[in-house]
Coordinates of C-alpha atoms and ligand atoms in Angstrom, one line a residue:
X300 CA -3.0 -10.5 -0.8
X301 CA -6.3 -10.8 0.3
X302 CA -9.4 -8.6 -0.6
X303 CA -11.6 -9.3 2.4
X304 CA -12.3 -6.1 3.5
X305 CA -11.3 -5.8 7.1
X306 CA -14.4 -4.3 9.2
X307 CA -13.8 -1.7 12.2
X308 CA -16.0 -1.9 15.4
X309 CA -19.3 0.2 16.1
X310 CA -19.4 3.0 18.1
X311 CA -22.8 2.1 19.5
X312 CA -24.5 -1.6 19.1
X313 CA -26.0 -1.7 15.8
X314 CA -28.6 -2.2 14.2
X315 CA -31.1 0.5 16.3
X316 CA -34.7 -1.0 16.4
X317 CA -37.3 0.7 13.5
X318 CA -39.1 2.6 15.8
X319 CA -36.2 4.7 17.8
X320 CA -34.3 4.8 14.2
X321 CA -37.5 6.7 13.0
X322 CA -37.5 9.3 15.6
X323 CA -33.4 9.5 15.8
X324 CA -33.6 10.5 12.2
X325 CA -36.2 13.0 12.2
X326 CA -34.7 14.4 15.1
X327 CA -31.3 14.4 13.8
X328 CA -32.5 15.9 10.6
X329 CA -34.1 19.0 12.2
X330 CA -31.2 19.3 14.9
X331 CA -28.7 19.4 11.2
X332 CA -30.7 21.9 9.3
X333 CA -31.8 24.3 12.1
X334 CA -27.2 24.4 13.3
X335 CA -26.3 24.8 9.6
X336 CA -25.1 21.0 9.1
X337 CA -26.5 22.2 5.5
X338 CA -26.2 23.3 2.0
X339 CA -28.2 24.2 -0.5
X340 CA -30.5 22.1 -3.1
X341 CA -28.6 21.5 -6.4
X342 CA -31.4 20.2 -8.4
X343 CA -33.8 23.5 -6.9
X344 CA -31.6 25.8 -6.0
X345 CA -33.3 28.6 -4.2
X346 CA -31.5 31.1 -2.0
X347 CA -33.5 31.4 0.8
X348 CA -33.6 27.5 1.4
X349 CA -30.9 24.8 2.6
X350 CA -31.4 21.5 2.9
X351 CA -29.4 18.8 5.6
X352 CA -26.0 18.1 3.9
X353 CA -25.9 14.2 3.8
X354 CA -24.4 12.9 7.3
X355 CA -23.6 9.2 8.3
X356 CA -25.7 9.2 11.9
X357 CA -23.7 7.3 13.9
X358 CA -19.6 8.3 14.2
X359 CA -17.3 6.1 12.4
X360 CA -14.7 4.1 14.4
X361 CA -11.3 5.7 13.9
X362 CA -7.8 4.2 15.4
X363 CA -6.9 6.8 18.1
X364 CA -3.3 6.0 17.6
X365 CA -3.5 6.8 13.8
X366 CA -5.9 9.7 14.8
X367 CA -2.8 11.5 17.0
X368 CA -0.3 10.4 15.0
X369 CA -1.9 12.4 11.9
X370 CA -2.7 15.6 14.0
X371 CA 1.4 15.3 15.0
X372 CA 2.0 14.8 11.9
X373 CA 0.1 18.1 10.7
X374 CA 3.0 20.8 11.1
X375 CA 5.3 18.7 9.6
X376 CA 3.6 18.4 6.2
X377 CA 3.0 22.4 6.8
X378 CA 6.6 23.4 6.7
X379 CA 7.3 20.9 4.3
X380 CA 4.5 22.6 2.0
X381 CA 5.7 25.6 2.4
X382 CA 9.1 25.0 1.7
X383 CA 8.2 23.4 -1.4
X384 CA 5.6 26.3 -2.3
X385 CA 9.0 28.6 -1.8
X386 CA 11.2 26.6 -4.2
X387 CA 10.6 27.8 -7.9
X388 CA 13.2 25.7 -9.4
X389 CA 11.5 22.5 -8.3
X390 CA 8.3 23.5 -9.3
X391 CA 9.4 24.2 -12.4
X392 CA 10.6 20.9 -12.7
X393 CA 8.2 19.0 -11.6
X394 CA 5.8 20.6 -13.7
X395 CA 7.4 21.1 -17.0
X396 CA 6.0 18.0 -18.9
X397 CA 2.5 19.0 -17.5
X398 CA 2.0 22.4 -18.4
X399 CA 2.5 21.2 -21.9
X400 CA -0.4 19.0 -22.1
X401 CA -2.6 20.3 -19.6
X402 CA -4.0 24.1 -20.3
X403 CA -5.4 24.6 -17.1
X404 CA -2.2 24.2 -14.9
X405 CA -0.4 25.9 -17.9
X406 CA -2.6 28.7 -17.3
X407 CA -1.7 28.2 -13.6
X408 CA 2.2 28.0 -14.0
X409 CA 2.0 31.4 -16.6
X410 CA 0.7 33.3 -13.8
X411 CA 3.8 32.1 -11.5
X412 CA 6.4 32.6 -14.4
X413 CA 4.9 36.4 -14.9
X414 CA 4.8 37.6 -11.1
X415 CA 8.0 35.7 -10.4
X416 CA 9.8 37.7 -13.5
X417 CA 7.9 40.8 -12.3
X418 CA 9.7 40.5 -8.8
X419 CA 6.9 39.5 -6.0
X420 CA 4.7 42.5 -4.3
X421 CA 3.2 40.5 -1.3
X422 CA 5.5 38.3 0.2
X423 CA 3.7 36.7 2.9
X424 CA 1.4 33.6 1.8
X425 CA -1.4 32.2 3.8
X426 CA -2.2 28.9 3.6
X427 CA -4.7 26.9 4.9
X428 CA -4.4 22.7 4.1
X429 CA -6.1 20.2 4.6
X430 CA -4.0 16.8 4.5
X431 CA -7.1 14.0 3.6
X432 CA -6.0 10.2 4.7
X433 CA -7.4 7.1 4.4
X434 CA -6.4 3.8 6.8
X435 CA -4.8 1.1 4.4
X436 CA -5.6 -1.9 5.6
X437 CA -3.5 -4.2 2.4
X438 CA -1.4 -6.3 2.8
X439 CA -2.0 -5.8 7.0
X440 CA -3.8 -3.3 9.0
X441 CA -1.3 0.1 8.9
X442 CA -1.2 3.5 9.2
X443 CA -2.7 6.5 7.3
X444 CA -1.7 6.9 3.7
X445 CA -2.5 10.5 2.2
X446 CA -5.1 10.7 -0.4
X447 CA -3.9 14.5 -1.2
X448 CA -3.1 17.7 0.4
X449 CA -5.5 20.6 -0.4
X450 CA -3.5 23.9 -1.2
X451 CA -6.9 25.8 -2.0
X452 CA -10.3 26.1 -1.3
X453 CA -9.7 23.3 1.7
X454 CA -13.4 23.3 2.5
X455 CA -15.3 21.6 5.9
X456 CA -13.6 23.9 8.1
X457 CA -17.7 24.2 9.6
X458 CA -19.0 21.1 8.1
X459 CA -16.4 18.7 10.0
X460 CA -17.1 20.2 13.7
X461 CA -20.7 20.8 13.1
X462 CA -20.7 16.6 12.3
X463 CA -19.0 15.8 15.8
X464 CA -22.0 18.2 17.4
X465 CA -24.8 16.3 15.6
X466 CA -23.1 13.0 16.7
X467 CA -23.0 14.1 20.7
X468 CA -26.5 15.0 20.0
X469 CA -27.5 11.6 19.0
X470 CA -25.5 9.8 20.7
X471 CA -26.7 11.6 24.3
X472 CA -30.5 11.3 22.4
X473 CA -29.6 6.9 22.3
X474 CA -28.4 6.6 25.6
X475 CA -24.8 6.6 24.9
X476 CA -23.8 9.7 26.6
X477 CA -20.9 8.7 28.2
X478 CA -19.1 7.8 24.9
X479 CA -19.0 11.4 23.5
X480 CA -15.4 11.4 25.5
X481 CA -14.5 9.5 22.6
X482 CA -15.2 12.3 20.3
X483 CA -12.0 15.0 19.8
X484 CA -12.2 18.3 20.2
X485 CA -11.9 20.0 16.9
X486 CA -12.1 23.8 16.8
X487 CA -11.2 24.2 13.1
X488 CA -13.3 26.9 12.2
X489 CA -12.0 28.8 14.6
X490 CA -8.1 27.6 13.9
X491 CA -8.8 28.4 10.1
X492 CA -10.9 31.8 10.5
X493 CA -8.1 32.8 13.1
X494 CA -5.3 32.4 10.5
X495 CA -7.0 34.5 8.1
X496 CA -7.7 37.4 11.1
X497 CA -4.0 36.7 11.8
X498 CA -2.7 37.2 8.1
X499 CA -5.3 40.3 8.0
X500 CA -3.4 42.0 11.0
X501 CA -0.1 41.4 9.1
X502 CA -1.3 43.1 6.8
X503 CA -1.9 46.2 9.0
X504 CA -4.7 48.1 7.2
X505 CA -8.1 48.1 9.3
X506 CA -9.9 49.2 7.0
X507 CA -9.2 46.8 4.4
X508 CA -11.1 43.6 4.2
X509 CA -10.9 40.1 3.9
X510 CA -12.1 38.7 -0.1
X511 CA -13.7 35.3 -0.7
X512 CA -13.2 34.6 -3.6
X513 CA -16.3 32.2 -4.8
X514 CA -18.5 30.4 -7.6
X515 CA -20.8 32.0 -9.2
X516 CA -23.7 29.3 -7.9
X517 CA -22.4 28.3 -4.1
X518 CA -23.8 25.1 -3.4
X519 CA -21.9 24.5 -0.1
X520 CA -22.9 27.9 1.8
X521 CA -23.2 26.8 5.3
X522 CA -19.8 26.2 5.3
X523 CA -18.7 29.5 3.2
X524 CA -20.6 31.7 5.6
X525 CA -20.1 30.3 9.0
X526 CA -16.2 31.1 8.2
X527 CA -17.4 34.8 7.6
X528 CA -19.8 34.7 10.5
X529 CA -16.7 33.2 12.4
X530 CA -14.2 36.4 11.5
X531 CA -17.1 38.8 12.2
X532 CA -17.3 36.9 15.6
X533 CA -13.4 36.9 16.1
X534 CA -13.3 40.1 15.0
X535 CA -16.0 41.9 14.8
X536 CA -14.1 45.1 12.5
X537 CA -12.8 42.8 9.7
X538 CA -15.4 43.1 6.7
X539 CA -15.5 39.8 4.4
X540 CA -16.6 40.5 0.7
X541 CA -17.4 37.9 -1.6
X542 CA -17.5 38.1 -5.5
X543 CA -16.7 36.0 -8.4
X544 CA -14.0 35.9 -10.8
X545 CA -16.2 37.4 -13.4
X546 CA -17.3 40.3 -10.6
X547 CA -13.5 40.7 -9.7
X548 CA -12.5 41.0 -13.4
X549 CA -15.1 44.0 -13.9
X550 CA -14.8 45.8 -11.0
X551 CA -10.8 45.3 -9.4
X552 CA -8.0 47.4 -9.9
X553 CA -4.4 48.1 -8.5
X554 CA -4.2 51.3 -6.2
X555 CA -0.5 53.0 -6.8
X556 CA 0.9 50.5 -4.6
X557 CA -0.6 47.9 -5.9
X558 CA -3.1 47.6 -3.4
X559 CA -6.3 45.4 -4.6
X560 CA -9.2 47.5 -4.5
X561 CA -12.8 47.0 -5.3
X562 CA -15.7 49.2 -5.4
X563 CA -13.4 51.4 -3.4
X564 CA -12.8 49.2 -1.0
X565 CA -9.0 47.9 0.0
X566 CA -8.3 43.9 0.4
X567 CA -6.3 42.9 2.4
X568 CA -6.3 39.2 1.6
X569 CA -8.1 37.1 -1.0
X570 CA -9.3 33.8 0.0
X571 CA -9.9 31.6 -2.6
X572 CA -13.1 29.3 -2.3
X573 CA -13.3 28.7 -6.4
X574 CA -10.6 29.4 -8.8
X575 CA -9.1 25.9 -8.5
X576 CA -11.4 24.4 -11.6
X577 CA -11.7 25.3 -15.1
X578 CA -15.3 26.2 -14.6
X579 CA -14.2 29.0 -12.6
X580 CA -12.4 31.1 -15.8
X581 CA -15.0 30.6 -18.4
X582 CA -13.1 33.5 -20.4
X583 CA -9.9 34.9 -20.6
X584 CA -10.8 38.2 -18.4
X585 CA -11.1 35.4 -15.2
X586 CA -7.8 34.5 -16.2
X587 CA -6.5 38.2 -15.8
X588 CA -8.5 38.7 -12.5
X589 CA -6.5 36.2 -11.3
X590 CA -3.1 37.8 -12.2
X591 CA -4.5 41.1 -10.8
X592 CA -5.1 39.5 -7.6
X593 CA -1.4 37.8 -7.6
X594 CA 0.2 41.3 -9.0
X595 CA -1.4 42.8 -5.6
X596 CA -0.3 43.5 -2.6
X597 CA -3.3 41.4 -1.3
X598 CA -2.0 38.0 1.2
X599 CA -3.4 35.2 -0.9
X600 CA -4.9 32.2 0.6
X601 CA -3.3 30.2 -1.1
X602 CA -0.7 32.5 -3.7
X603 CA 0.5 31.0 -7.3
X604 CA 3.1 29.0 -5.8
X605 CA 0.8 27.4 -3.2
X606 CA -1.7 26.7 -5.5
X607 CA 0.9 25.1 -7.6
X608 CA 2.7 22.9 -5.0
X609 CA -0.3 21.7 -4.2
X610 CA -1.2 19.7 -7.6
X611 CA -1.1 16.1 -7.9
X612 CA 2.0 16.0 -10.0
X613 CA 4.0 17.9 -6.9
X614 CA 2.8 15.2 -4.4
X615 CA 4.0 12.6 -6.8
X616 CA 7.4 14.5 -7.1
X617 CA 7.7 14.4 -3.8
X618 CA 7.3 10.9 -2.8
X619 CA 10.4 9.6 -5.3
X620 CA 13.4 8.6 -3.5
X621 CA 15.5 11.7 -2.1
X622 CA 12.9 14.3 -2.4
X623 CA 11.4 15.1 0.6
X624 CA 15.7 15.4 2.1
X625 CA 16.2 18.6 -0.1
X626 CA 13.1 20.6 1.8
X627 CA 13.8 19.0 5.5
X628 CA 16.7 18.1 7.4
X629 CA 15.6 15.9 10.5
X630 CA 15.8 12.7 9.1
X631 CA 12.6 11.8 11.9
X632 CA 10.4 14.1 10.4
X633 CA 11.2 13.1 6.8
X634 CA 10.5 9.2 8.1
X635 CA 7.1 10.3 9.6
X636 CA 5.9 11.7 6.1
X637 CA 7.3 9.2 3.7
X638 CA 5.0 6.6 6.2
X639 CA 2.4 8.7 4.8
X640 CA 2.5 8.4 1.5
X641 CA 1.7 5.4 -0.7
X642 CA 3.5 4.4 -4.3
X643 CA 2.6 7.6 -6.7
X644 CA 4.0 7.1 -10.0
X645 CA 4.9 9.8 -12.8
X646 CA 3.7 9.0 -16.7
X647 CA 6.4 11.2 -17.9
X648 CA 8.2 9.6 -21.1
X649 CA 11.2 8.0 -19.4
X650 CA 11.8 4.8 -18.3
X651 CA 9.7 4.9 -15.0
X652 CA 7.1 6.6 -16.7
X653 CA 6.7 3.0 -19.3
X654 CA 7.4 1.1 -15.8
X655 CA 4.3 2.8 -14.3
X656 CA 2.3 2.3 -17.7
X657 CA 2.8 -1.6 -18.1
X658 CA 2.2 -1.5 -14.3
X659 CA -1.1 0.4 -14.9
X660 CA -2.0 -2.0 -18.0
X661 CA -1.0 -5.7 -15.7
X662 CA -2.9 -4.7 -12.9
X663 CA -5.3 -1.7 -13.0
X664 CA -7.1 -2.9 -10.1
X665 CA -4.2 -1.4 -8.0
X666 CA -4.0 1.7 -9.4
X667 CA -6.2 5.2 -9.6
X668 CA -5.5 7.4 -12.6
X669 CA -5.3 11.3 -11.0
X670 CA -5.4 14.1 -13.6
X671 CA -4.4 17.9 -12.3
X672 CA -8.0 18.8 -10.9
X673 CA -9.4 19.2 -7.7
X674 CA -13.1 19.2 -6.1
X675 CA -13.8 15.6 -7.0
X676 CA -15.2 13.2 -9.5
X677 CA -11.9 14.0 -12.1
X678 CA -10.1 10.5 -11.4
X679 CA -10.2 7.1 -13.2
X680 CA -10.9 3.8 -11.2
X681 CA -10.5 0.0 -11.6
X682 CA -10.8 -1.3 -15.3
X683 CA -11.3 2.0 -16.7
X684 CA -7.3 2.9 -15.8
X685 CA -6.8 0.2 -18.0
X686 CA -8.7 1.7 -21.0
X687 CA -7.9 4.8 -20.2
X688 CA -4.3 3.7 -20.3
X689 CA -4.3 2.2 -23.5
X690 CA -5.7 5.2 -25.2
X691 CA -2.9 8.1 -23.9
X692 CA 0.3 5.8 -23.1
X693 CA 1.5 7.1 -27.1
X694 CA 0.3 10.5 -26.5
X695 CA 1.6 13.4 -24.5
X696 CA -1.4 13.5 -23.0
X697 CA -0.2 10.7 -20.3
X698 CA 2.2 13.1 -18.4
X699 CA -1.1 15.1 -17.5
X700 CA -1.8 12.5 -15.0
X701 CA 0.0 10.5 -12.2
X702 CA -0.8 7.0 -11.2
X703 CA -1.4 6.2 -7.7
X704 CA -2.0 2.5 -5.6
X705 CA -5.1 2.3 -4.1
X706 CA -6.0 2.5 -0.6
X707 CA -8.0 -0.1 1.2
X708 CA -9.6 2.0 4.1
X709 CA -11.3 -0.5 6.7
X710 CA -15.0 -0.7 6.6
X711 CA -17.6 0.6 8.9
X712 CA -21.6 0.0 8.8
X713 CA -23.1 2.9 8.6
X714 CA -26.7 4.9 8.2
X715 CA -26.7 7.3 5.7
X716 CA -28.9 10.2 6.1
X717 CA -29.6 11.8 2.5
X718 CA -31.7 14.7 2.1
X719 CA -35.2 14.0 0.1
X720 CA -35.1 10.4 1.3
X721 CA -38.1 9.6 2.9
X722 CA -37.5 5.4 3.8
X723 CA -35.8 4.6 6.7
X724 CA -32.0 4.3 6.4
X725 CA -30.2 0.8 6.5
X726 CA -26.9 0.1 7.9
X727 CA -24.6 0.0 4.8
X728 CA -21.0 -0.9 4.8
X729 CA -18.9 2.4 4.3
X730 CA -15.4 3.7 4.5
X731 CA -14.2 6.9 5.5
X732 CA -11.2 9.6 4.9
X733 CA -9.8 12.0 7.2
X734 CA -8.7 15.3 6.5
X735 CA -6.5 17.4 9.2
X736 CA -6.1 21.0 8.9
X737 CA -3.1 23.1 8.9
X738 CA -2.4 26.7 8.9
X739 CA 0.7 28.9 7.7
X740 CA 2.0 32.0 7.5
X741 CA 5.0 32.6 6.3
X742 CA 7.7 34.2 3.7
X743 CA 10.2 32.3 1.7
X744 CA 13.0 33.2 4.1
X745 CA 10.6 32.2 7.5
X746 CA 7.5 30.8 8.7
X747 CA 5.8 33.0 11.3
X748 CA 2.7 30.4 11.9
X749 CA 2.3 26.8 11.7
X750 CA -0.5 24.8 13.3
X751 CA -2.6 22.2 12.9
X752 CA -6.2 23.4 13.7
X753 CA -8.9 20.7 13.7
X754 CA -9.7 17.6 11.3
X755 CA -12.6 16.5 9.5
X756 CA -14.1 13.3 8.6
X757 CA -16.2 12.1 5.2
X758 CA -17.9 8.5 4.7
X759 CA -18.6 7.1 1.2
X760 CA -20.1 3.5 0.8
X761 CA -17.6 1.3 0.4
X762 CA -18.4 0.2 -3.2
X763 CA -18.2 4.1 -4.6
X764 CA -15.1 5.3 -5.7
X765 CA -15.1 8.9 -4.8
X766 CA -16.6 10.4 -1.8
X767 CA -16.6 14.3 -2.0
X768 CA -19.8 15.1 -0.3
X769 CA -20.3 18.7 -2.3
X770 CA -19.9 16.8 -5.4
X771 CA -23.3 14.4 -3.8
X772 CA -20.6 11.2 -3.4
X773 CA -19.9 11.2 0.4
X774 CA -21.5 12.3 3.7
X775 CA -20.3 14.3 7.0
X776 CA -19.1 12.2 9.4
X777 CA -17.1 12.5 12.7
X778 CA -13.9 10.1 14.5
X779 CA -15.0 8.0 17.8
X780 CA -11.9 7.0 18.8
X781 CA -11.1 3.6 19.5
X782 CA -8.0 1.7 21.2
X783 CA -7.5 -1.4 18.6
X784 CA -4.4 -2.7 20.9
Ligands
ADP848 P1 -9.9 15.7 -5.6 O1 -8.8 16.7 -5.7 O2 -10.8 15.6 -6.8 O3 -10.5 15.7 -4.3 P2 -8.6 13.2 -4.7 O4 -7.2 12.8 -5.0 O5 -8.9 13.7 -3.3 O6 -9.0 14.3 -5.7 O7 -9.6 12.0 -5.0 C1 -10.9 12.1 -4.9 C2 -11.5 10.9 -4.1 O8 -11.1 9.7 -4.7 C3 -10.9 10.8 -2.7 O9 -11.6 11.6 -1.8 C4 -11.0 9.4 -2.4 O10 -12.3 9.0 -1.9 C5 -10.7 8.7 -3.7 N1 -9.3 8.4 -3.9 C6 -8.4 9.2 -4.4 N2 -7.2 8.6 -4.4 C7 -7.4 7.3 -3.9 C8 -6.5 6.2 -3.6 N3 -5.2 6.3 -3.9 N4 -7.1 5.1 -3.1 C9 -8.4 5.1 -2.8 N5 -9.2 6.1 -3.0 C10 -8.7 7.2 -3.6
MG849 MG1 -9.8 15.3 -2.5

């Protein structure tokens, strides 16, 4: 096996001489901020002031073949989703050791139990994913493995287009104007907004509104907003709120038929941009906001069960032998997604689970250690799965997590445009992961919409182990699509 990481073309010869680099940036800089490539300061944070969100300058190189095959792939992954998000028995299952140990998806799972006793108001579920891949590139060059799928909160649906924009800038700015043909289309905004105007109509009350459900400091607002400026351009008659947690546990209540209703005003679906972190219920009256929400007639984006099949453990589930057969029956689509995945192992105290711990403990180098969080900088790399290993594989704490092998993405060199840097960037070598989008809408007995909307791209360097870009790890970045063969 060999560790030489395997390096991907450049879009554009490279490196770009000091003197056009230093107007490039400024210019690509002020071109970010002023079209809302942005997000506020963490360290200040002032609202009436964003700053550029980091972005790499020049596109990454992506395999166009990998590229299409993931945006085929897209619907597939979809209904499998939400035929797993419809199945309460294997949820159950799959999430029984968990719930013991871990409070948070405990807290999670209660909510399902109760609204599944109490016999389900709102049928219909919206969910928008957001399938993130990564090229693997050990032992050979081969397709896209799949980092996660993203249930909730499945963010960039503005940040990812608005990348591909600032990259057609620059690249017409260098001289390279006839490449931007190598740059896709990718209308996600628009694919995601429209599903949520589309569950809205279902709904069938114009008066009621559309919730966004958000933190209580917003870091990443460009790309909260520009989905509410996107419905209010779609359709101009659908109001978007936003509020809390906290706000929705003080204010909401049920109407007689359980409609969700705040400061007199009528949801008609909740879409979730916090919620999937403890943070977000510092008390236990978050907690019942959240059960009020699911008790009402409200379409969730995503509901219990979504949320829920989306955790780590599920994925894991779902990638032992047989699994993926009992939710889909063409045996071409189940072949497409098990190419997908890569070897996800459950610590669960059976005889696989003490297979993947001495696996875990010989070569931790292979592995990354996942607990049942989202939004980044949760999982355990390299030597620290090791230790990390040694201290939990006694304790029941171990069935918390799920180990996963490692991707090798190829590498591209990259500059990195940070904000508050003020030296000119160098090319550094980085690595990237894609993340498609998918919409549906559907009941448990049928699925009324399933697309794939758009795709996004984020670039780490390649030494850092996490690259969420909110989180300060990673930086926008777009696909030029190249022809390796
Ligand atoms: P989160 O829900 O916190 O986003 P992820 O599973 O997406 O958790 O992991 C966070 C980041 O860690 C990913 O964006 C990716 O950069 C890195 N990562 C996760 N799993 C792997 C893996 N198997 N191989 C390589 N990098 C990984
Ligand atoms: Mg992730």
């Amino acid at each position: 096996m060999s560790l030489n990481p395997v390096y991907l073309p450049n879009a554009i010869p490279l490196p770009i001489a000091d003197e056009e680099l230093r107007e490039i940036v400024d210019k690509s800089k002020d071109w970010a901020v002023m079209h809302g490539a942005a997000m506020r300061n963490k360290n200040s944070f002032c609202k009436d002031a964003v700053q550029i969100a980091p972005f790499s300058l020049i596109p990454s190189c992506f395999p166009r073949k990998e590229f299409n095959k993931a945006v085929a792939l897209q619907p597939i992954l979809n209904e499998l989703m939400h035929r797993v998000a419809h199945d309460q028995l294997f949820l159950t299952e799959c999430l029984r050791e968990t719930i013991q140990v871990d409070e948070f998806t405990g807290n999670l799972f209660k909510i399902f139990e109760t609204v599944q006793n109490e016999g389900i108001t709102q049928p219909i579920s919206l969910a928008l994913l957001r399938s993130d891949l990564m090229l693997e590139t050990i032992p050979t060059f081969s397709c896209c493995k799949q980092v996660e799928i993203n249930s909730i909160a499945s963010g960039f649906g503005w940040l990812g287009p608005v990348s591909a924009e600032i990259h057609r800038f620059v690249l017409h700015q260098l001289g390279y104007g006839d490449q931007i043909v190598n740059l896709p289309e990718n209308n996600a905004l628009q694919g995601l907004c429209g599903g949520m105007i589309e569950a809205w109509k279902i709904y069938g009350n114009e008066n009621a509104a559309i919730l966004f459900v958000i933190e209580e400091v917003t870091i990443n607002i460009c790309d909260q907003r520009f989905h509410e400026f996107e419905i209010y351009r779609m359709s101009p008659q659908t109001k978007v709120v936003r509020k809390t947690l906290t706000e929705i546990a003080n204010k909401a209540k049920l109407g007689p038929n359980n409609e969700l209703i705040i400061d007199g005003i009528h949801m008609a679906v909740v879409y979730f941009r916090s919620g999937y972190e403890p943070e977000a219920y510092p008390s236990k009256k978050e907690w019942d906001a959240r059960l009020l929400i699911e008790r009402s007639q409200a379409i969730k984006c995503p509901s219990i069960q979504y949320h829920l099949a989306g955790t780590k453990k599920v994925q894991q589930a779902l990638a032992r032998s047989g699994a993926l057969d009992m939710f889909l029956t063409e045996a071409k689509k189940i072949e497409a997604i098990k190419e997908i995945f890569t070897g996800l192992y459950s610590l669960d105290f059976d005889e696989f689970g003490d297979q993947a711990v001495q696996m875990a403990l010989d070569e931790p180098e292979r592995f990354v250690l996942k607990p049942q969080r989202e939004g980044g900088g949760n999982n355990i790399y390299g030597m620290d799965v090791k230790k990390a290993m040694l201290e939990m594989k006694n304790s029941k704490e171990r069935t918390a997590w799920i180990l996963m092998e490692r991707i090798h993405p190829p590498v591209s060199k990259s500059y990195i445009i940070r904000p508050g840097d003020k030296n000119l960037p160098i090319l550094e070598d980085v690595i990237s992961e894609l993340g498609i989008y998918g919409v549906v809408i559907g009941d448990s007995q049928k699925i009324l919409v399933n697309r794939q909307v758009g795709h996004m791209l984020r670039t780490k360097l390649s030494s850092a182990d996490e690259g969420g870009v909110a989180a300060g790890f990673g930086a926008l970045d777009s696909p030029f699509l190249i022809d390796l063969d």
